[in-house]
Amino acid sequence: LHKLGDLKVWINALSQAAWSTGAGWGLLLTYAVYSRKKENPILTSATLGFGDYFASLLAAVTIIPTVFSFFSGQNLAQEKVLEVMKTDNVGLTFIWIPNLFSKIPSGSFFLALFFLALCFAAFSSLISQLELIARIFMDCGLTRKKAVFIVGISCFALGLPSAISLGFFNNQDWVWGMGLIVSGAFFIFLVLKTGPKKFREEIISTSETRFKLGKGFDFLVKFILPIQLIAMLGWWFWDSYSNDPGNWYKIFSQSTLGTVLFQWTVAIVVFLGFNKIISKKLSKKNEN
């Protein structure tokens, strides 16, 4: 229970939630495009969030006790078992899980099913991610076929270095794991700029929605979420700096504060410029 007082635990949980629910990616925008007018965004969001958390919890209570039981039976010290559990997702998924399946009857068959399910899960997530970007190009006037082709080739090219180099992959995981939280901050800013009350009454809790948000939503967006965001990011910046104060500014290192700030800055500048171009094209399109 003492771990609940560790901000790093909350940071990791928040970045994981931002990733797995698609909230940090903006994937809900993709789903919203195809939702019906009478769709209830409150119920849908709640179902998505709780469903994701339940699936993660179910996976944890299934895998972690199994791994502990298996390695404890191999006469490994508890410290060694804890080291195994502390390995990143790559090590746990591609090293220890196969090792675990190799020790059970018909393990090869179940291991193949495991990776097949993992492949389908990744592919289903990829569809919505590609659609999110392709939708933007389609709004600019491109056909779906051209938009999907451009996005698919671009994502393949940008993702290739991570597939080839584990070091590059870890760098991108380090940078954009927290970047998803910053991405979520832009959505908070959007609601604040629109006005929490106006956003709640005219966009979310319309006359056609069955479940409605109360005034607590306004307080949450105005105060709680910004304070939480500033506190957690501020602590993370300080923790990243204090862990390596002599090299924090190095932008080409794998896991320094400097590389995070550099890549975030480049991405924000590029996307803001791209956003201006798209806005101008859409304005001209609407005028015509």
PDB file of C-alpha atoms in Angstrom:
ATOM      1  CA  LEU A   1       0.000   0.000   0.000  1.00  0.00           C
ATOM      2  CA  HIS A   2       2.921   2.365   0.567  1.00  0.00           C
ATOM      3  CA  LYS A   3       3.419   2.385  -3.214  1.00  0.00           C
ATOM      4  CA  LEU A   4       0.177   4.341  -3.563  1.00  0.00           C
ATOM      5  CA  GLY A   5       2.063   7.328  -2.195  1.00  0.00           C
ATOM      6  CA  ASP A   6       4.618   7.092  -4.999  1.00  0.00           C
ATOM      7  CA  LEU A   7       3.833   9.621  -7.741  1.00  0.00           C
ATOM      8  CA  LYS A   8       5.685   7.474 -10.255  1.00  0.00           C
ATOM      9  CA  VAL A   9       3.016   4.795  -9.861  1.00  0.00           C
ATOM     10  CA  TRP A  10       0.299   7.321 -10.662  1.00  0.00           C
ATOM     11  CA  ILE A  11       2.259   8.718 -13.610  1.00  0.00           C
ATOM     12  CA  ASN A  12       2.683   5.235 -15.078  1.00  0.00           C
ATOM     13  CA  ALA A  13      -0.982   4.441 -14.504  1.00  0.00           C
ATOM     14  CA  LEU A  14      -2.106   7.680 -16.143  1.00  0.00           C
ATOM     15  CA  SER A  15       0.122   7.231 -19.196  1.00  0.00           C
ATOM     16  CA  GLN A  16      -1.034   3.612 -19.521  1.00  0.00           C
ATOM     17  CA  ALA A  17      -4.676   4.696 -19.369  1.00  0.00           C
ATOM     18  CA  ALA A  18      -4.039   7.450 -21.924  1.00  0.00           C
ATOM     19  CA  TRP A  19      -2.536   4.829 -24.229  1.00  0.00           C
ATOM     20  CA  SER A  20      -4.885   1.891 -23.815  1.00  0.00           C
ATOM     21  CA  THR A  21      -8.163   3.834 -23.863  1.00  0.00           C
ATOM     22  CA  GLY A  22      -7.048   5.938 -26.814  1.00  0.00           C
ATOM     23  CA  ALA A  23      -7.823   9.141 -24.910  1.00  0.00           C
ATOM     24  CA  GLY A  24      -4.291  10.469 -25.276  1.00  0.00           C
ATOM     25  CA  TRP A  25      -4.197   9.538 -28.949  1.00  0.00           C
ATOM     26  CA  GLY A  26      -7.440  11.321 -29.687  1.00  0.00           C
ATOM     27  CA  LEU A  27      -8.916   8.079 -30.990  1.00  0.00           C
ATOM     28  CA  LEU A  28     -12.281   8.956 -29.483  1.00  0.00           C
ATOM     29  CA  LEU A  29     -12.477  11.668 -32.135  1.00  0.00           C
ATOM     30  CA  THR A  30     -12.393   8.930 -34.753  1.00  0.00           C
ATOM     31  CA  TYR A  31     -15.216   7.044 -33.103  1.00  0.00           C
ATOM     32  CA  ALA A  32     -17.211  10.250 -32.660  1.00  0.00           C
ATOM     33  CA  VAL A  33     -17.234  10.885 -36.409  1.00  0.00           C
ATOM     34  CA  TYR A  34     -19.183   7.683 -36.976  1.00  0.00           C
ATOM     35  CA  SER A  35     -21.415   7.838 -33.916  1.00  0.00           C
ATOM     36  CA  ARG A  36     -25.127   8.433 -34.222  1.00  0.00           C
ATOM     37  CA  LYS A  37     -26.709  11.696 -33.170  1.00  0.00           C
ATOM     38  CA  LYS A  38     -28.553   9.949 -30.347  1.00  0.00           C
ATOM     39  CA  GLU A  39     -25.381   8.240 -29.134  1.00  0.00           C
ATOM     40  CA  ASN A  40     -24.738   8.883 -25.460  1.00  0.00           C
ATOM     41  CA  PRO A  41     -21.108  10.061 -25.131  1.00  0.00           C
ATOM     42  CA  ILE A  42     -21.193   9.853 -21.335  1.00  0.00           C
ATOM     43  CA  LEU A  43     -22.265   6.217 -21.245  1.00  0.00           C
ATOM     44  CA  THR A  44     -19.929   5.317 -24.111  1.00  0.00           C
ATOM     45  CA  SER A  45     -16.913   6.957 -22.459  1.00  0.00           C
ATOM     46  CA  ALA A  46     -17.669   5.374 -19.088  1.00  0.00           C
ATOM     47  CA  THR A  47     -18.110   1.938 -20.652  1.00  0.00           C
ATOM     48  CA  LEU A  48     -14.884   2.295 -22.610  1.00  0.00           C
ATOM     49  CA  GLY A  49     -12.909   3.423 -19.582  1.00  0.00           C
ATOM     50  CA  PHE A  50     -14.199   0.818 -17.139  1.00  0.00           C
ATOM     51  CA  GLY A  51     -13.957  -1.917 -19.772  1.00  0.00           C
ATOM     52  CA  ASP A  52     -10.331  -1.069 -20.433  1.00  0.00           C
ATOM     53  CA  TYR A  53      -9.442  -0.927 -16.744  1.00  0.00           C
ATOM     54  CA  PHE A  54     -11.237  -4.199 -16.043  1.00  0.00           C
ATOM     55  CA  ALA A  55      -9.389  -5.942 -18.893  1.00  0.00           C
ATOM     56  CA  SER A  56      -6.053  -4.614 -17.615  1.00  0.00           C
ATOM     57  CA  LEU A  57      -6.851  -5.700 -14.068  1.00  0.00           C
ATOM     58  CA  LEU A  58      -7.941  -9.135 -15.261  1.00  0.00           C
ATOM     59  CA  ALA A  59      -4.701  -9.547 -17.215  1.00  0.00           C
ATOM     60  CA  ALA A  60      -2.671  -8.472 -14.184  1.00  0.00           C
ATOM     61  CA  VAL A  61      -4.338 -10.845 -11.725  1.00  0.00           C
ATOM     62  CA  THR A  62      -3.903 -13.648 -14.260  1.00  0.00           C
ATOM     63  CA  ILE A  63      -0.297 -13.134 -15.328  1.00  0.00           C
ATOM     64  CA  ILE A  64       1.404 -11.828 -12.185  1.00  0.00           C
ATOM     65  CA  PRO A  65       0.385 -14.655  -9.798  1.00  0.00           C
ATOM     66  CA  THR A  66       1.160 -17.206 -12.520  1.00  0.00           C
ATOM     67  CA  VAL A  67       4.648 -15.821 -13.067  1.00  0.00           C
ATOM     68  CA  PHE A  68       5.315 -15.675  -9.324  1.00  0.00           C
ATOM     69  CA  SER A  69       4.091 -19.224  -8.864  1.00  0.00           C
ATOM     70  CA  PHE A  70       6.132 -20.569 -11.756  1.00  0.00           C
ATOM     71  CA  PHE A  71       9.438 -18.916 -10.925  1.00  0.00           C
ATOM     72  CA  SER A  72       9.060 -19.588  -7.219  1.00  0.00           C
ATOM     73  CA  GLY A  73       8.718 -23.250  -8.148  1.00  0.00           C
ATOM     74  CA  GLN A  74      12.013 -22.992 -10.023  1.00  0.00           C
ATOM     75  CA  ASN A  75      13.757 -22.268  -6.712  1.00  0.00           C
ATOM     76  CA  LEU A  76      14.404 -18.659  -7.649  1.00  0.00           C
ATOM     77  CA  ALA A  77      14.779 -16.159  -4.845  1.00  0.00           C
ATOM     78  CA  GLN A  78      11.945 -13.712  -4.340  1.00  0.00           C
ATOM     79  CA  GLU A  79      14.248 -10.857  -5.328  1.00  0.00           C
ATOM     80  CA  LYS A  80      14.901 -12.555  -8.673  1.00  0.00           C
ATOM     81  CA  VAL A  81      11.186 -13.022  -9.277  1.00  0.00           C
ATOM     82  CA  LEU A  82      10.613  -9.344  -8.527  1.00  0.00           C
ATOM     83  CA  GLU A  83      13.321  -8.447 -11.043  1.00  0.00           C
ATOM     84  CA  VAL A  84      11.471 -10.467 -13.666  1.00  0.00           C
ATOM     85  CA  MET A  85       8.227  -8.648 -12.903  1.00  0.00           C
ATOM     86  CA  LYS A  86       9.958  -5.270 -13.089  1.00  0.00           C
ATOM     87  CA  THR A  87      11.107  -5.851 -16.653  1.00  0.00           C
ATOM     88  CA  ASP A  88       9.386  -3.769 -19.285  1.00  0.00           C
ATOM     89  CA  ASN A  89       6.508  -5.002 -21.435  1.00  0.00           C
ATOM     90  CA  VAL A  90       8.881  -6.174 -24.155  1.00  0.00           C
ATOM     91  CA  GLY A  91      10.773  -8.453 -21.789  1.00  0.00           C
ATOM     92  CA  LEU A  92       7.649  -9.765 -20.104  1.00  0.00           C
ATOM     93  CA  THR A  93       5.799 -10.393 -23.376  1.00  0.00           C
ATOM     94  CA  PHE A  94       8.530 -11.764 -25.621  1.00  0.00           C
ATOM     95  CA  ILE A  95      10.885 -13.423 -23.133  1.00  0.00           C
ATOM     96  CA  TRP A  96       9.200 -14.505 -19.925  1.00  0.00           C
ATOM     97  CA  ILE A  97       5.721 -15.348 -21.221  1.00  0.00           C
ATOM     98  CA  PRO A  98       7.137 -17.711 -23.912  1.00  0.00           C
ATOM     99  CA  ASN A  99       9.389 -19.203 -21.242  1.00  0.00           C
ATOM    100  CA  LEU A 100       6.337 -19.772 -19.086  1.00  0.00           C
ATOM    101  CA  PHE A 101       4.324 -21.413 -21.881  1.00  0.00           C
ATOM    102  CA  SER A 102       7.237 -23.721 -22.696  1.00  0.00           C
ATOM    103  CA  LYS A 103       6.868 -25.374 -19.287  1.00  0.00           C
ATOM    104  CA  ILE A 104       3.190 -26.332 -19.572  1.00  0.00           C
ATOM    105  CA  PRO A 105       1.540 -29.131 -21.608  1.00  0.00           C
ATOM    106  CA  SER A 106       0.740 -28.064 -25.192  1.00  0.00           C
ATOM    107  CA  GLY A 107       2.530 -24.820 -24.409  1.00  0.00           C
ATOM    108  CA  SER A 108       3.530 -24.167 -28.016  1.00  0.00           C
ATOM    109  CA  PHE A 109      -0.101 -24.291 -29.115  1.00  0.00           C
ATOM    110  CA  PHE A 110      -1.288 -21.891 -26.421  1.00  0.00           C
ATOM    111  CA  LEU A 111       1.697 -19.617 -27.038  1.00  0.00           C
ATOM    112  CA  ALA A 112       0.695 -19.383 -30.702  1.00  0.00           C
ATOM    113  CA  LEU A 113      -2.860 -18.503 -29.651  1.00  0.00           C
ATOM    114  CA  PHE A 114      -1.510 -15.879 -27.260  1.00  0.00           C
ATOM    115  CA  PHE A 115       0.527 -14.119 -29.937  1.00  0.00           C
ATOM    116  CA  LEU A 116      -2.311 -14.461 -32.448  1.00  0.00           C
ATOM    117  CA  ALA A 117      -4.651 -12.698 -30.012  1.00  0.00           C
ATOM    118  CA  LEU A 118      -1.964 -10.077 -29.382  1.00  0.00           C
ATOM    119  CA  CYS A 119      -1.633  -9.554 -33.132  1.00  0.00           C
ATOM    120  CA  PHE A 120      -5.398  -9.074 -33.555  1.00  0.00           C
ATOM    121  CA  ALA A 121      -5.450  -6.632 -30.636  1.00  0.00           C
ATOM    122  CA  ALA A 122      -2.651  -4.588 -32.202  1.00  0.00           C
ATOM    123  CA  PHE A 123      -4.295  -4.678 -35.629  1.00  0.00           C
ATOM    124  CA  SER A 124      -7.676  -3.546 -34.303  1.00  0.00           C
ATOM    125  CA  SER A 125      -5.979  -0.626 -32.542  1.00  0.00           C
ATOM    126  CA  LEU A 126      -4.061   0.205 -35.711  1.00  0.00           C
ATOM    127  CA  ILE A 127      -7.284   0.589 -37.705  1.00  0.00           C
ATOM    128  CA  SER A 128      -8.578   3.402 -35.508  1.00  0.00           C
ATOM    129  CA  GLN A 129      -5.155   5.063 -35.373  1.00  0.00           C
ATOM    130  CA  LEU A 130      -4.847   5.113 -39.154  1.00  0.00           C
ATOM    131  CA  GLU A 131      -8.428   6.282 -39.521  1.00  0.00           C
ATOM    132  CA  LEU A 132      -7.783   9.219 -37.196  1.00  0.00           C
ATOM    133  CA  ILE A 133      -5.014  10.585 -39.418  1.00  0.00           C
ATOM    134  CA  ALA A 134      -6.653   9.560 -42.695  1.00  0.00           C
ATOM    135  CA  ARG A 135      -9.798  11.432 -41.685  1.00  0.00           C
ATOM    136  CA  ILE A 136      -7.789  14.657 -41.508  1.00  0.00           C
ATOM    137  CA  PHE A 137      -6.457  14.201 -45.039  1.00  0.00           C
ATOM    138  CA  MET A 138      -9.953  13.365 -46.258  1.00  0.00           C
ATOM    139  CA  ASP A 139     -11.236  16.612 -44.758  1.00  0.00           C
ATOM    140  CA  CYS A 140      -8.576  18.377 -46.831  1.00  0.00           C
ATOM    141  CA  GLY A 141     -10.051  16.933 -50.019  1.00  0.00           C
ATOM    142  CA  LEU A 142      -8.155  13.687 -50.577  1.00  0.00           C
ATOM    143  CA  THR A 143     -10.027  10.514 -51.405  1.00  0.00           C
ATOM    144  CA  ARG A 144     -10.097   7.767 -48.791  1.00  0.00           C
ATOM    145  CA  LYS A 145      -7.866   5.535 -50.919  1.00  0.00           C
ATOM    146  CA  LYS A 146      -5.164   8.201 -51.273  1.00  0.00           C
ATOM    147  CA  ALA A 147      -5.425   9.242 -47.628  1.00  0.00           C
ATOM    148  CA  VAL A 148      -5.102   5.681 -46.327  1.00  0.00           C
ATOM    149  CA  PHE A 149      -2.191   4.992 -48.686  1.00  0.00           C
ATOM    150  CA  ILE A 150      -0.270   8.100 -47.590  1.00  0.00           C
ATOM    151  CA  VAL A 151      -0.938   7.485 -43.902  1.00  0.00           C
ATOM    152  CA  GLY A 152      -0.105   3.786 -44.125  1.00  0.00           C
ATOM    153  CA  ILE A 153       3.221   4.353 -45.887  1.00  0.00           C
ATOM    154  CA  SER A 154       4.138   7.213 -43.541  1.00  0.00           C
ATOM    155  CA  CYS A 155       3.342   5.230 -40.388  1.00  0.00           C
ATOM    156  CA  PHE A 156       5.291   2.251 -41.706  1.00  0.00           C
ATOM    157  CA  ALA A 157       8.330   4.427 -42.446  1.00  0.00           C
ATOM    158  CA  LEU A 158       8.179   6.230 -39.098  1.00  0.00           C
ATOM    159  CA  GLY A 159       7.662   2.990 -37.183  1.00  0.00           C
ATOM    160  CA  LEU A 160      10.448   1.082 -38.904  1.00  0.00           C
ATOM    161  CA  PRO A 161      13.290   2.449 -36.706  1.00  0.00           C
ATOM    162  CA  SER A 162      11.459   1.281 -33.573  1.00  0.00           C
ATOM    163  CA  ALA A 163      11.043  -2.185 -35.085  1.00  0.00           C
ATOM    164  CA  ILE A 164      14.737  -2.381 -35.963  1.00  0.00           C
ATOM    165  CA  SER A 165      16.298  -0.828 -32.865  1.00  0.00           C
ATOM    166  CA  LEU A 166      15.181  -1.626 -29.328  1.00  0.00           C
ATOM    167  CA  GLY A 167      17.045   1.452 -28.117  1.00  0.00           C
ATOM    168  CA  PHE A 168      15.063   3.681 -30.469  1.00  0.00           C
ATOM    169  CA  PHE A 169      11.866   1.931 -29.403  1.00  0.00           C
ATOM    170  CA  ASN A 170      12.619   2.570 -25.723  1.00  0.00           C
ATOM    171  CA  ASN A 171      13.355   6.210 -26.517  1.00  0.00           C
ATOM    172  CA  GLN A 172      10.013   6.669 -28.262  1.00  0.00           C
ATOM    173  CA  ASP A 173       8.222   4.860 -25.456  1.00  0.00           C
ATOM    174  CA  TRP A 174       9.930   7.165 -22.943  1.00  0.00           C
ATOM    175  CA  VAL A 175       9.112  10.333 -24.884  1.00  0.00           C
ATOM    176  CA  TRP A 176       5.581   9.671 -26.063  1.00  0.00           C
ATOM    177  CA  GLY A 177       4.366   7.688 -23.084  1.00  0.00           C
ATOM    178  CA  MET A 178       4.334  10.995 -21.237  1.00  0.00           C
ATOM    179  CA  GLY A 179       3.492  12.828 -24.449  1.00  0.00           C
ATOM    180  CA  LEU A 180       0.047  11.243 -24.372  1.00  0.00           C
ATOM    181  CA  ILE A 181      -0.646  13.083 -21.122  1.00  0.00           C
ATOM    182  CA  VAL A 182       0.380  16.354 -22.759  1.00  0.00           C
ATOM    183  CA  SER A 183      -1.895  15.489 -25.662  1.00  0.00           C
ATOM    184  CA  GLY A 184      -4.727  15.097 -23.180  1.00  0.00           C
ATOM    185  CA  ALA A 185      -3.890  18.560 -21.860  1.00  0.00           C
ATOM    186  CA  PHE A 186      -4.783  20.013 -25.258  1.00  0.00           C
ATOM    187  CA  PHE A 187      -8.268  18.532 -24.925  1.00  0.00           C
ATOM    188  CA  ILE A 188      -8.596  20.137 -21.498  1.00  0.00           C
ATOM    189  CA  PHE A 189      -7.497  23.446 -23.011  1.00  0.00           C
ATOM    190  CA  LEU A 190     -10.088  23.032 -25.768  1.00  0.00           C
ATOM    191  CA  VAL A 191     -12.876  22.580 -23.222  1.00  0.00           C
ATOM    192  CA  LEU A 192     -11.627  25.541 -21.180  1.00  0.00           C
ATOM    193  CA  LYS A 193     -11.537  27.722 -24.276  1.00  0.00           C
ATOM    194  CA  THR A 194     -15.038  26.649 -25.270  1.00  0.00           C
ATOM    195  CA  GLY A 195     -16.266  27.038 -21.707  1.00  0.00           C
ATOM    196  CA  PRO A 196     -16.939  23.990 -19.504  1.00  0.00           C
ATOM    197  CA  LYS A 197     -20.595  24.896 -19.005  1.00  0.00           C
ATOM    198  CA  LYS A 198     -21.207  25.522 -22.705  1.00  0.00           C
ATOM    199  CA  PHE A 199     -19.319  22.354 -23.625  1.00  0.00           C
ATOM    200  CA  ARG A 200     -21.327  20.321 -21.126  1.00  0.00           C
ATOM    201  CA  GLU A 201     -24.768  21.668 -22.022  1.00  0.00           C
ATOM    202  CA  GLU A 202     -24.482  22.090 -25.793  1.00  0.00           C
ATOM    203  CA  ILE A 203     -22.163  19.253 -26.804  1.00  0.00           C
ATOM    204  CA  ILE A 204     -22.252  16.535 -24.152  1.00  0.00           C
ATOM    205  CA  SER A 205     -25.493  16.752 -22.174  1.00  0.00           C
ATOM    206  CA  THR A 206     -27.872  17.644 -24.975  1.00  0.00           C
ATOM    207  CA  SER A 207     -31.628  17.179 -24.819  1.00  0.00           C
ATOM    208  CA  GLU A 208     -31.291  13.852 -26.640  1.00  0.00           C
ATOM    209  CA  THR A 209     -28.827  12.251 -24.219  1.00  0.00           C
ATOM    210  CA  ARG A 210     -30.222  10.065 -21.477  1.00  0.00           C
ATOM    211  CA  PHE A 211     -27.369  10.500 -19.010  1.00  0.00           C
ATOM    212  CA  LYS A 212     -26.267  14.060 -18.299  1.00  0.00           C
ATOM    213  CA  LEU A 213     -23.234  15.599 -16.648  1.00  0.00           C
ATOM    214  CA  GLY A 214     -23.700  17.742 -13.559  1.00  0.00           C
ATOM    215  CA  LYS A 215     -22.003  20.968 -12.547  1.00  0.00           C
ATOM    216  CA  GLY A 216     -19.232  18.937 -10.983  1.00  0.00           C
ATOM    217  CA  PHE A 217     -17.851  18.512 -14.498  1.00  0.00           C
ATOM    218  CA  ASP A 218     -17.174  22.264 -14.685  1.00  0.00           C
ATOM    219  CA  PHE A 219     -15.250  22.232 -11.402  1.00  0.00           C
ATOM    220  CA  LEU A 220     -13.322  19.153 -12.485  1.00  0.00           C
ATOM    221  CA  VAL A 221     -12.175  20.689 -15.764  1.00  0.00           C
ATOM    222  CA  LYS A 222     -11.475  24.157 -14.366  1.00  0.00           C
ATOM    223  CA  PHE A 223      -9.502  23.164 -11.294  1.00  0.00           C
ATOM    224  CA  ILE A 224      -8.895  19.470 -10.569  1.00  0.00           C
ATOM    225  CA  LEU A 225      -7.571  18.331 -13.959  1.00  0.00           C
ATOM    226  CA  PRO A 226      -5.229  21.313 -14.554  1.00  0.00           C
ATOM    227  CA  ILE A 227      -3.823  21.034 -11.019  1.00  0.00           C
ATOM    228  CA  GLN A 228      -3.356  17.293 -11.422  1.00  0.00           C
ATOM    229  CA  LEU A 229      -1.665  17.766 -14.778  1.00  0.00           C
ATOM    230  CA  ILE A 230       0.712  20.481 -13.572  1.00  0.00           C
ATOM    231  CA  ALA A 231       1.589  18.602 -10.373  1.00  0.00           C
ATOM    232  CA  MET A 232       2.296  15.272 -12.060  1.00  0.00           C
ATOM    233  CA  LEU A 233       4.229  16.700 -14.997  1.00  0.00           C
ATOM    234  CA  GLY A 234       6.154  19.032 -12.696  1.00  0.00           C
ATOM    235  CA  TRP A 235       7.146  16.132 -10.476  1.00  0.00           C
ATOM    236  CA  TRP A 236       8.082  14.025 -13.497  1.00  0.00           C
ATOM    237  CA  PHE A 237      10.294  16.796 -14.895  1.00  0.00           C
ATOM    238  CA  TRP A 238      12.046  17.179 -11.556  1.00  0.00           C
ATOM    239  CA  ASP A 239      12.458  13.430 -11.091  1.00  0.00           C
ATOM    240  CA  SER A 240      13.897  13.038 -14.616  1.00  0.00           C
ATOM    241  CA  TYR A 241      16.324  15.891 -13.987  1.00  0.00           C
ATOM    242  CA  SER A 242      17.409  14.735 -10.528  1.00  0.00           C
ATOM    243  CA  ASN A 243      18.107  11.187 -11.740  1.00  0.00           C
ATOM    244  CA  ASP A 244      20.763  12.470 -14.152  1.00  0.00           C
ATOM    245  CA  PRO A 245      21.481  16.160 -13.444  1.00  0.00           C
ATOM    246  CA  GLY A 246      24.715  16.152 -15.423  1.00  0.00           C
ATOM    247  CA  ASN A 247      23.196  14.926 -18.688  1.00  0.00           C
ATOM    248  CA  TRP A 248      19.566  16.056 -18.578  1.00  0.00           C
ATOM    249  CA  TYR A 249      20.045  18.486 -21.481  1.00  0.00           C
ATOM    250  CA  LYS A 250      21.350  15.913 -23.989  1.00  0.00           C
ATOM    251  CA  ILE A 251      18.701  15.693 -26.693  1.00  0.00           C
ATOM    252  CA  PHE A 252      20.073  12.584 -28.392  1.00  0.00           C
ATOM    253  CA  SER A 253      20.252  10.400 -25.296  1.00  0.00           C
ATOM    254  CA  GLN A 254      17.773   7.581 -24.865  1.00  0.00           C
ATOM    255  CA  SER A 255      15.983   8.646 -21.698  1.00  0.00           C
ATOM    256  CA  THR A 256      16.840  12.187 -20.659  1.00  0.00           C
ATOM    257  CA  LEU A 257      14.629  15.166 -19.984  1.00  0.00           C
ATOM    258  CA  GLY A 258      16.318  16.992 -22.854  1.00  0.00           C
ATOM    259  CA  THR A 259      15.267  14.481 -25.502  1.00  0.00           C
ATOM    260  CA  VAL A 260      11.676  14.637 -24.238  1.00  0.00           C
ATOM    261  CA  LEU A 261      11.475  18.426 -24.377  1.00  0.00           C
ATOM    262  CA  PHE A 262      13.202  18.538 -27.760  1.00  0.00           C
ATOM    263  CA  GLN A 263      10.898  16.016 -29.431  1.00  0.00           C
ATOM    264  CA  TRP A 264       7.797  17.529 -27.848  1.00  0.00           C
ATOM    265  CA  THR A 265       8.792  20.979 -29.100  1.00  0.00           C
ATOM    266  CA  VAL A 266       9.432  19.741 -32.641  1.00  0.00           C
ATOM    267  CA  ALA A 267       6.119  17.877 -32.715  1.00  0.00           C
ATOM    268  CA  ILE A 268       4.136  20.847 -31.392  1.00  0.00           C
ATOM    269  CA  VAL A 269       5.700  23.251 -33.909  1.00  0.00           C
ATOM    270  CA  VAL A 270       5.084  20.860 -36.821  1.00  0.00           C
ATOM    271  CA  PHE A 271       1.501  20.092 -35.829  1.00  0.00           C
ATOM    272  CA  LEU A 272       0.614  23.726 -35.173  1.00  0.00           C
ATOM    273  CA  GLY A 273       1.932  24.633 -38.622  1.00  0.00           C
ATOM    274  CA  PHE A 274       0.057  21.732 -40.170  1.00  0.00           C
ATOM    275  CA  ASN A 275      -3.073  22.781 -38.302  1.00  0.00           C
ATOM    276  CA  LYS A 276      -2.900  26.283 -39.806  1.00  0.00           C
ATOM    277  CA  ILE A 277      -2.604  24.853 -43.305  1.00  0.00           C
ATOM    278  CA  ILE A 278      -5.589  22.560 -42.768  1.00  0.00           C
ATOM    279  CA  SER A 279      -7.653  25.364 -41.229  1.00  0.00           C
ATOM    280  CA  LYS A 280      -7.055  27.593 -44.251  1.00  0.00           C
ATOM    281  CA  LYS A 281      -8.005  24.821 -46.663  1.00  0.00           C
ATOM    282  CA  LEU A 282     -11.165  23.994 -44.748  1.00  0.00           C
ATOM    283  CA  SER A 283     -12.113  27.682 -44.571  1.00  0.00           C
ATOM    284  CA  LYS A 284     -11.749  28.048 -48.333  1.00  0.00           C
ATOM    285  CA  LYS A 285     -13.688  24.836 -48.850  1.00  0.00           C
ATOM    286  CA  ASN A 286     -16.568  26.070 -46.684  1.00  0.00           C
ATOM    287  CA  GLU A 287     -16.604  29.443 -48.461  1.00  0.00           C
ATOM    288  CA  ASN A 288     -16.955  27.730 -51.812  1.00  0.00           C
TER     289      ASN A 288
END
